[in-house]
JSON list of C-alpha atoms in Angstrom, two decimals:
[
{"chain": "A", "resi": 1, "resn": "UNK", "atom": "CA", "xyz": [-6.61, 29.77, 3.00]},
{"chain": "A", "resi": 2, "resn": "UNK", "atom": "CA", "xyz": [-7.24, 26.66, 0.89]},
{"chain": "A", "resi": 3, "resn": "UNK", "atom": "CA", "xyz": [-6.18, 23.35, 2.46]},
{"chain": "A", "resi": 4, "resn": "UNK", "atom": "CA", "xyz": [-3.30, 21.26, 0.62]},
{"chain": "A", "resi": 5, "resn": "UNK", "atom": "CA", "xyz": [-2.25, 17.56, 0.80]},
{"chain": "A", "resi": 6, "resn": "UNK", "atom": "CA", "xyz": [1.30, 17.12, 2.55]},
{"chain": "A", "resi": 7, "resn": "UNK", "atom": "CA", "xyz": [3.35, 13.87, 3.38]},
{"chain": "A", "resi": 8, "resn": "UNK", "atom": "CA", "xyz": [4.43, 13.35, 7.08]},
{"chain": "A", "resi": 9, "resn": "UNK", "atom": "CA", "xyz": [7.04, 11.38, 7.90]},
{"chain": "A", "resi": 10, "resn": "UNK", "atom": "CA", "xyz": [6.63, 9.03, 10.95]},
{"chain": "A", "resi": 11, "resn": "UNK", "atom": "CA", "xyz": [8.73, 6.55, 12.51]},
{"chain": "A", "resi": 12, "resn": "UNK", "atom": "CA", "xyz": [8.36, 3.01, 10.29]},
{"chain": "A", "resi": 13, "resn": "UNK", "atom": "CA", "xyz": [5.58, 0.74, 11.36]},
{"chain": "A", "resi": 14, "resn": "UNK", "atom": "CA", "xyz": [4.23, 3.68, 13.80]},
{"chain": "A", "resi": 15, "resn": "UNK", "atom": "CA", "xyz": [2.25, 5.42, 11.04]},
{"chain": "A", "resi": 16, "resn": "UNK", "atom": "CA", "xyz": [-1.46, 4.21, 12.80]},
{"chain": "A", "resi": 17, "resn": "UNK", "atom": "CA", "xyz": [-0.03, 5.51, 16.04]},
{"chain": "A", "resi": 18, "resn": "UNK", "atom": "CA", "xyz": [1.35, 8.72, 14.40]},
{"chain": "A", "resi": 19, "resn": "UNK", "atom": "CA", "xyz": [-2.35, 9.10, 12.87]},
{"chain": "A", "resi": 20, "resn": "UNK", "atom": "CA", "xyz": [-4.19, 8.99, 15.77]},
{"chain": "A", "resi": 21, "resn": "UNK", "atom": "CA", "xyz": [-1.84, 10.76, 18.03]},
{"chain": "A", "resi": 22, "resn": "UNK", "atom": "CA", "xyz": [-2.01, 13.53, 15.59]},
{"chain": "A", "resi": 23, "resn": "UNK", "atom": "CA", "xyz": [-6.03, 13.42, 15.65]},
{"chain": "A", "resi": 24, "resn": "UNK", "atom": "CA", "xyz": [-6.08, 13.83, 19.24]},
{"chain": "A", "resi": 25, "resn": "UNK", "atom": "CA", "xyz": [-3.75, 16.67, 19.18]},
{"chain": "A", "resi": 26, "resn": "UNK", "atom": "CA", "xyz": [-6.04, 18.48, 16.77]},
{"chain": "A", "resi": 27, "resn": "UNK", "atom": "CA", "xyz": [-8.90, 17.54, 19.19]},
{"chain": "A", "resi": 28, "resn": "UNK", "atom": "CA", "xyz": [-7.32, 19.01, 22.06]},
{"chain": "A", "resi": 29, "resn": "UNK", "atom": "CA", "xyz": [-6.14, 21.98, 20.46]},
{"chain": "A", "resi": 30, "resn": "UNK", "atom": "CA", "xyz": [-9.34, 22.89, 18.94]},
{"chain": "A", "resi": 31, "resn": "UNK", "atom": "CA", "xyz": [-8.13, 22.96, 15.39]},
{"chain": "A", "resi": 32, "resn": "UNK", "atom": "CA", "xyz": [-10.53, 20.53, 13.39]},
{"chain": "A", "resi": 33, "resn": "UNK", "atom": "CA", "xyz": [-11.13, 23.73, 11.48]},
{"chain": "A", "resi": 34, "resn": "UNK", "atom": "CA", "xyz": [-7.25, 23.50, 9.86]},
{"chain": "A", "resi": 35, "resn": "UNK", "atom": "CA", "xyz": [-7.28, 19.79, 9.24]},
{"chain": "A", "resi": 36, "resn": "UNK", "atom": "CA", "xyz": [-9.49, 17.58, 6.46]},
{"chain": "A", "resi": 37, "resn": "UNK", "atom": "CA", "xyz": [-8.06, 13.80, 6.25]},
{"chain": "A", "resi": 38, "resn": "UNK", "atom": "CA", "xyz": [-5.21, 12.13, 7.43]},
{"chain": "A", "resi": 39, "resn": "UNK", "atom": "CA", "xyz": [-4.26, 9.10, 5.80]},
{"chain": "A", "resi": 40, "resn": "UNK", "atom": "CA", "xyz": [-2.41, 6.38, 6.09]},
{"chain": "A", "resi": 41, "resn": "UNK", "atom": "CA", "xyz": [-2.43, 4.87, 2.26]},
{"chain": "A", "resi": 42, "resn": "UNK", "atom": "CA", "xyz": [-2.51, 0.94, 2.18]},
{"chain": "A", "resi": 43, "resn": "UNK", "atom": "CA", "xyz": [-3.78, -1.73, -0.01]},
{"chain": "A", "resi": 44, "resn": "UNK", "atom": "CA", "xyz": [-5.08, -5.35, 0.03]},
{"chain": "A", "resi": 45, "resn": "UNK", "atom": "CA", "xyz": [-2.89, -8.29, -0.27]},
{"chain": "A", "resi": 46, "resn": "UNK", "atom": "CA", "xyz": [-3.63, -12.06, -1.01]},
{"chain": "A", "resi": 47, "resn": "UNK", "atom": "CA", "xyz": [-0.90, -14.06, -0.18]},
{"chain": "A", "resi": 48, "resn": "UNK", "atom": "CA", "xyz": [-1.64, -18.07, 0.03]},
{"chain": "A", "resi": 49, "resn": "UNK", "atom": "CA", "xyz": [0.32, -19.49, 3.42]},
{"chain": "A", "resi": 50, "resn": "UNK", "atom": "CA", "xyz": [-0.01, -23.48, 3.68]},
{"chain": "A", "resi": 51, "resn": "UNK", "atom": "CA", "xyz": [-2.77, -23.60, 1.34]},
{"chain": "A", "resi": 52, "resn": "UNK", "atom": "CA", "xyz": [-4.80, -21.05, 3.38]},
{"chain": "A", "resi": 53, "resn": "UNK", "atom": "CA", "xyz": [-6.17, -17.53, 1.19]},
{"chain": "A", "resi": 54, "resn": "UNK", "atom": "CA", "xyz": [-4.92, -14.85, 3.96]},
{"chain": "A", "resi": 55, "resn": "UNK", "atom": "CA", "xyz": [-6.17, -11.65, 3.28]},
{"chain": "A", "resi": 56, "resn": "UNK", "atom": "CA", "xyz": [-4.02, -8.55, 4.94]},
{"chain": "A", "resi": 57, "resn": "UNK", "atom": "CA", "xyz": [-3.63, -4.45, 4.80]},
{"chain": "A", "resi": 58, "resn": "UNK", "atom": "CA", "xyz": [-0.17, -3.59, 3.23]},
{"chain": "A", "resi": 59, "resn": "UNK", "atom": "CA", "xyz": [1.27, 0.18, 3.43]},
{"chain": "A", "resi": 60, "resn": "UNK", "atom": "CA", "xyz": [1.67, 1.24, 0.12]},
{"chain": "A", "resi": 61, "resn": "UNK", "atom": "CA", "xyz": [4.36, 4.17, 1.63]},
{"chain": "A", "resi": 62, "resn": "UNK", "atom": "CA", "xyz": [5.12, 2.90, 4.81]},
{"chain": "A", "resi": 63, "resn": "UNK", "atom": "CA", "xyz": [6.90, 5.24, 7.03]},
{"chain": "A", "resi": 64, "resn": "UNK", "atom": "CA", "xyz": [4.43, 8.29, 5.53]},
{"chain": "A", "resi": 65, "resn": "UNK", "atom": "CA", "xyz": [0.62, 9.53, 6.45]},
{"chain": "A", "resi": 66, "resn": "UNK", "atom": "CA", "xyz": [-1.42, 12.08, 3.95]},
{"chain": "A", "resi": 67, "resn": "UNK", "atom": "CA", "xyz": [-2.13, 14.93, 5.95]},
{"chain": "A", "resi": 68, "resn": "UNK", "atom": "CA", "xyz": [-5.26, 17.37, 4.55]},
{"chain": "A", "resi": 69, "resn": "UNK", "atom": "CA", "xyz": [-4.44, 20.58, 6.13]},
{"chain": "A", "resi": 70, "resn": "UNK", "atom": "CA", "xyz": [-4.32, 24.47, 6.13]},
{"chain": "A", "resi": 71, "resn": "UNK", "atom": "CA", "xyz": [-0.41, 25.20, 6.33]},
{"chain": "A", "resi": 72, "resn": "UNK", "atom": "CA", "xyz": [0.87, 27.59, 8.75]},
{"chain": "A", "resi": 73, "resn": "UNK", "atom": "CA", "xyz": [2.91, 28.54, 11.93]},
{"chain": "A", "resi": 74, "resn": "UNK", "atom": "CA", "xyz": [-0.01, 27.10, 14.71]},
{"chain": "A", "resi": 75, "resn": "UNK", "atom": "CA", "xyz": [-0.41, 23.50, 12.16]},
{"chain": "A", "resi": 76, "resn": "UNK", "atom": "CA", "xyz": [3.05, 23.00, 11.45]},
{"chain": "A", "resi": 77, "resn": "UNK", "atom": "CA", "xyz": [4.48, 22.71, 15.19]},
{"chain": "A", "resi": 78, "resn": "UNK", "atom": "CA", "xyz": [1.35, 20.84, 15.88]},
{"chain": "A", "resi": 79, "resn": "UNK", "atom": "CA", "xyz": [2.08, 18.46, 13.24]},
{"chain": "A", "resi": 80, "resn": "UNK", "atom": "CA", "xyz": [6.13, 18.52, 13.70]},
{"chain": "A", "resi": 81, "resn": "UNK", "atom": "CA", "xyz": [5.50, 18.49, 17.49]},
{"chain": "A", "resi": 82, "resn": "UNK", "atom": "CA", "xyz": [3.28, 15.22, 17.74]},
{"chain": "A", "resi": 83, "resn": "UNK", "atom": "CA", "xyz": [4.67, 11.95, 18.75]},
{"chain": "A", "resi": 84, "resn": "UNK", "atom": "CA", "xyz": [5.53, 9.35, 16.51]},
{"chain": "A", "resi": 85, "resn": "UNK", "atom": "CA", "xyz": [6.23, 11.80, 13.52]},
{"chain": "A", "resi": 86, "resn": "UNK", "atom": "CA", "xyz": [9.21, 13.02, 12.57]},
{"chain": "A", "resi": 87, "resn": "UNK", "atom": "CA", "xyz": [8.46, 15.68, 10.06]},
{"chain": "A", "resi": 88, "resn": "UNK", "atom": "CA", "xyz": [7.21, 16.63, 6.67]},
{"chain": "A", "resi": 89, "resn": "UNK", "atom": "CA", "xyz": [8.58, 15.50, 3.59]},
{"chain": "A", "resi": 90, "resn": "UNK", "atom": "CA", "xyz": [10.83, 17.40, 1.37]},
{"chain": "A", "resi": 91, "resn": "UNK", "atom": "CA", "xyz": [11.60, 20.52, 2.56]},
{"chain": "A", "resi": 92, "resn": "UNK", "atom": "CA", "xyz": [10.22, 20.25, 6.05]},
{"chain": "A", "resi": 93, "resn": "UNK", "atom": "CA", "xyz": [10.71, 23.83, 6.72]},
{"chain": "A", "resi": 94, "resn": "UNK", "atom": "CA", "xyz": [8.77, 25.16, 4.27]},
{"chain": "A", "resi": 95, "resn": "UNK", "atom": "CA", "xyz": [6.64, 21.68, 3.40]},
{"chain": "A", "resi": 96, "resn": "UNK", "atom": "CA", "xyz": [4.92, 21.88, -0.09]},
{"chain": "A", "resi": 97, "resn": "UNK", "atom": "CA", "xyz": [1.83, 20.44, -0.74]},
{"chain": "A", "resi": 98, "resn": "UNK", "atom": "CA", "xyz": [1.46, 17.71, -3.60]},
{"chain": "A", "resi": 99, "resn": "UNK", "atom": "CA", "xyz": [0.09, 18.22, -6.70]},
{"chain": "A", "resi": 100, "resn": "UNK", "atom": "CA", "xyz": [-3.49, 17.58, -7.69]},
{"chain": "A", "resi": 101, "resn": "UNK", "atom": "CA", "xyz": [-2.07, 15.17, -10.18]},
{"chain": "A", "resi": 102, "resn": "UNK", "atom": "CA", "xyz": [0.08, 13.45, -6.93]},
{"chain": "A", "resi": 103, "resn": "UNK", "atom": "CA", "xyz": [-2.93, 13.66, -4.76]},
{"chain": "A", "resi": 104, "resn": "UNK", "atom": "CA", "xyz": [-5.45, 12.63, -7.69]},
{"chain": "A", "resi": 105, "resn": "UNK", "atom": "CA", "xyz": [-2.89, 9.14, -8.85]},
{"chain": "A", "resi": 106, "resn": "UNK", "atom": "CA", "xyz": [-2.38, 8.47, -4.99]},
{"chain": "A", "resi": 107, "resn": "UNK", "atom": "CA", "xyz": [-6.41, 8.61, -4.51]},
{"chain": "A", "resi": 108, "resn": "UNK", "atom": "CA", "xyz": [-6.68, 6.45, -7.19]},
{"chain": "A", "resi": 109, "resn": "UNK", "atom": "CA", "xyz": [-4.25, 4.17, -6.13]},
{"chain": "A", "resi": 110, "resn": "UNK", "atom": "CA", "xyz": [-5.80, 3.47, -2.94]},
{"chain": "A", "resi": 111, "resn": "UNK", "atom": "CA", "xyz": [-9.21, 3.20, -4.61]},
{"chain": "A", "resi": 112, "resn": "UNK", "atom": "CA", "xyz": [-8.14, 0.27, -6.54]},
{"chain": "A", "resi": 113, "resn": "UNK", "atom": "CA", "xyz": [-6.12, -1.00, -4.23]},
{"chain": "A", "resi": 114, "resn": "UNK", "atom": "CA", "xyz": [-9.22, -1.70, -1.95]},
{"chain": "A", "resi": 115, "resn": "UNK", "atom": "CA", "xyz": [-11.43, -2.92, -5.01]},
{"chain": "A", "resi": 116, "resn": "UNK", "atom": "CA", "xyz": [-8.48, -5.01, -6.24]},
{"chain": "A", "resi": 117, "resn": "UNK", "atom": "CA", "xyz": [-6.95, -6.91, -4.52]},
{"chain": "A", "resi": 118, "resn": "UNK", "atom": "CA", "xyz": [-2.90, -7.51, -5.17]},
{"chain": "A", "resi": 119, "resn": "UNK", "atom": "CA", "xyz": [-1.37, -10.77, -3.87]},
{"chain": "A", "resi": 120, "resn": "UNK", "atom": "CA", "xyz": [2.14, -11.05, -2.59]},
{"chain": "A", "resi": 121, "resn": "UNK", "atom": "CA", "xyz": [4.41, -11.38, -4.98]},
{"chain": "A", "resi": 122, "resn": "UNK", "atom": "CA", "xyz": [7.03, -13.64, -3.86]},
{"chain": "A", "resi": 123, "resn": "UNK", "atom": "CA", "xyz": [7.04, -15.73, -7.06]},
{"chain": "A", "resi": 124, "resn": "UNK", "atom": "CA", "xyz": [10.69, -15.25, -9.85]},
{"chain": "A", "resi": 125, "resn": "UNK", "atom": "CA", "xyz": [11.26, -17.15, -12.59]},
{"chain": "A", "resi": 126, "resn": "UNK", "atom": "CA", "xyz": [12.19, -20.87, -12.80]},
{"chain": "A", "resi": 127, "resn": "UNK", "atom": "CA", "xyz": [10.34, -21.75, -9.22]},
{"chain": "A", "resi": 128, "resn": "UNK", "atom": "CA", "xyz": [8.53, -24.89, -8.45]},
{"chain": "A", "resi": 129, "resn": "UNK", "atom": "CA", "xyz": [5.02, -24.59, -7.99]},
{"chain": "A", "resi": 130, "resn": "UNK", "atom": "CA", "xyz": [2.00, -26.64, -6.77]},
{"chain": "A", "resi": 131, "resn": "UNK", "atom": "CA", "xyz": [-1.61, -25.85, -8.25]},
{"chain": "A", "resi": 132, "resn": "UNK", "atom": "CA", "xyz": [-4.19, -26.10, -5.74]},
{"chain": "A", "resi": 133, "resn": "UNK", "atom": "CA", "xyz": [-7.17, -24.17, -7.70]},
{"chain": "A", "resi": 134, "resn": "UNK", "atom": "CA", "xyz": [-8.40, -25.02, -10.92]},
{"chain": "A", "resi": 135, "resn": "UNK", "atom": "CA", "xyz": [-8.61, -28.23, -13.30]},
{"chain": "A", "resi": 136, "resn": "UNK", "atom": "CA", "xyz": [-4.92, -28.42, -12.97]},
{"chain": "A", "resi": 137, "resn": "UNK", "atom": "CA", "xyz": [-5.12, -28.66, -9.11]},
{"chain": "A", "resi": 138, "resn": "UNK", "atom": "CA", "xyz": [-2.37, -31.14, -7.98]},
{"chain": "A", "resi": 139, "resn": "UNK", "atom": "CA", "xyz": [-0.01, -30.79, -10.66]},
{"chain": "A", "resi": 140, "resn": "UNK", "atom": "CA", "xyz": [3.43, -28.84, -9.93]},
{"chain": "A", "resi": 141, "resn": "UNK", "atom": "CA", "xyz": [4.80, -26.55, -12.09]},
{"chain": "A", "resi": 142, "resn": "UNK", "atom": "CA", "xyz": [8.00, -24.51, -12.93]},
{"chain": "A", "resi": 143, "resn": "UNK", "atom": "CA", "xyz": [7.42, -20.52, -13.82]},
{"chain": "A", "resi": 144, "resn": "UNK", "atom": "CA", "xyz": [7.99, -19.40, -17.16]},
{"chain": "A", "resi": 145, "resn": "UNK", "atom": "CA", "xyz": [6.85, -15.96, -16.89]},
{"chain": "A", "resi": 146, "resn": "UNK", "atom": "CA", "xyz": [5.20, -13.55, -14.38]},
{"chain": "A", "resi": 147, "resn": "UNK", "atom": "CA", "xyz": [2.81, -11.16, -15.56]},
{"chain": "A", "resi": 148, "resn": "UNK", "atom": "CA", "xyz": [2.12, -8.86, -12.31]},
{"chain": "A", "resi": 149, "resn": "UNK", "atom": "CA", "xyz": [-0.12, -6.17, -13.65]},
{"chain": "A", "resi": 150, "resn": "UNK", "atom": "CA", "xyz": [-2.79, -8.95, -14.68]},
{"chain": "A", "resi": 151, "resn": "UNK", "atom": "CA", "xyz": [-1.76, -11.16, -11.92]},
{"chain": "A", "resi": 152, "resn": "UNK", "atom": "CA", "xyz": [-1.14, -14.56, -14.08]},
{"chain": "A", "resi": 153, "resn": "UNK", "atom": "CA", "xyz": [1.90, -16.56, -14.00]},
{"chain": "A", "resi": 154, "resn": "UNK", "atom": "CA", "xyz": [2.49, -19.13, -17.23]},
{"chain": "A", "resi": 155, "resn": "UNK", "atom": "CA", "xyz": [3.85, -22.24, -15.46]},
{"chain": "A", "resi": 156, "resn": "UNK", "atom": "CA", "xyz": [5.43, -25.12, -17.38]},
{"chain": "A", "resi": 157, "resn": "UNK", "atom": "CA", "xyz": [3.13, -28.35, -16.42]},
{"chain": "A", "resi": 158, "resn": "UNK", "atom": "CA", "xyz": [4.38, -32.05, -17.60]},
{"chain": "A", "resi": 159, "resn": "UNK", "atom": "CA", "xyz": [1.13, -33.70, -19.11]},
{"chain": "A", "resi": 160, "resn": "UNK", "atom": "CA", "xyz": [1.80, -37.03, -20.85]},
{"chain": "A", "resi": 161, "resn": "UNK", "atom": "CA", "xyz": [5.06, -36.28, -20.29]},
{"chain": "A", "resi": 162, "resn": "UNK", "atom": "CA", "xyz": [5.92, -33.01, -22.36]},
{"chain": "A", "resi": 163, "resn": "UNK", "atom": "CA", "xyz": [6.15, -29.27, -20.90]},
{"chain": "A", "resi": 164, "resn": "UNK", "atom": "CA", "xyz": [2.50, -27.79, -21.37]},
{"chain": "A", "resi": 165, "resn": "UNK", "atom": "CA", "xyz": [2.21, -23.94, -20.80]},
{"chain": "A", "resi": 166, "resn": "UNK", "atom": "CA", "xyz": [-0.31, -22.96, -18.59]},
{"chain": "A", "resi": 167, "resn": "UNK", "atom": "CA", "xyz": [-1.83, -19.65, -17.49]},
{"chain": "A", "resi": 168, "resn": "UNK", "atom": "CA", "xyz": [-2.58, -19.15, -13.96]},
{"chain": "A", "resi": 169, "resn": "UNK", "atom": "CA", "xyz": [-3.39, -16.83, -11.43]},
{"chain": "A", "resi": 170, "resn": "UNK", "atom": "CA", "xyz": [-1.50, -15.82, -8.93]},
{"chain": "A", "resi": 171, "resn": "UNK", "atom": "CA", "xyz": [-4.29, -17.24, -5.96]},
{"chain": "A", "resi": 172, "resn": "UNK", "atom": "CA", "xyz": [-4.22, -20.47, -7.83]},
{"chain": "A", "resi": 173, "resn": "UNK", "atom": "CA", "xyz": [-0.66, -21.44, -7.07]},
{"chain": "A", "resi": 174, "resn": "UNK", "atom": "CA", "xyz": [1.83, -22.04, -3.56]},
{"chain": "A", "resi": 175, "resn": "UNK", "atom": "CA", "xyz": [5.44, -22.34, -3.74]},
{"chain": "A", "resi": 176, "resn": "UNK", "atom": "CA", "xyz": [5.94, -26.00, -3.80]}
]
């Protein structure tokens, strides 16, 4: 039987725990052969905290692991029966697996989210900025727009006294 990708749910903030408890239940059991990956999607966050770059993991589902697994009687209690998770997704019982486009978008998703890196957006409209990267480090700034899929902010700068647009990143900028 071929092996499909299905979402586990597992208590919020426990879904390392959940992973690994499940692993060693498959260990114990002897039942490696039923099981591929288990996942716990996340992706890279800049956020800049007093000045400082702070790199961190971020769940992009948090609250759900990506199991790789053969589906049936034996995998499904050990899966529902392991601490930390509460059960599978959707129809939990009769889980189905997710589609090679769902498993294909979600692979990618975690691919770039590891190669790119996303900062925390905690930015709206109309906030006061200070620059501290670039040639208009020092100056502060009110947001105009946000632009999150290319990660640039236009800020509103006073130079000589009149409201210059300027394009920034999101790294180059703190809340003020």
């Amino acid at each position: 039987m071929a092996k499909g990708w299905y979402v586990v749910h597992t208590y919020s903030g426990y879904e390392l725990k959940a992973k690994e408890g499940l692993e060693n239940r498959i260990k114990q059991e002897g039942m490696e052969d039923y099981f591929s990956e288990i996942l716990v999607p996340t992706e890279t966050v800049v956020s800049v905290v007093k000045g400082q770059r702070k790199t961190s993991q971020r769940k992009i589902y948090p609250g759900y692991i990506i199991v790789q697994m053969e589906m049936n009687e034996k995998t499904w209690h050990l899966v529902k029966d392991t601490p930390k998770i509460i059960g599978f997704a959707g129809n939990s019982q009769n889980p189905k697996p997710m589609s090679e486009r769902e498993v294909a978008s979600l692979m990618k998703q975690i691919h770039e989210g590891a190669s790119r890196v996303k900062p925390k957006l905690d930015y709206s409209e109309g906030d006061l900025l200070k620059i501290i990267d670039g040639p208009f480090s020092g100056f502060t700034g009110t947001i105009d727009e946000i632009n999150p899929d290319k990660r640039k902010l236009r800020v509103l700068v006073s130079i000589f006294g009149r409201s210059t647009p300027v394009e920034l990143e999101f790294s180059q900028v703190e809340k003020a």
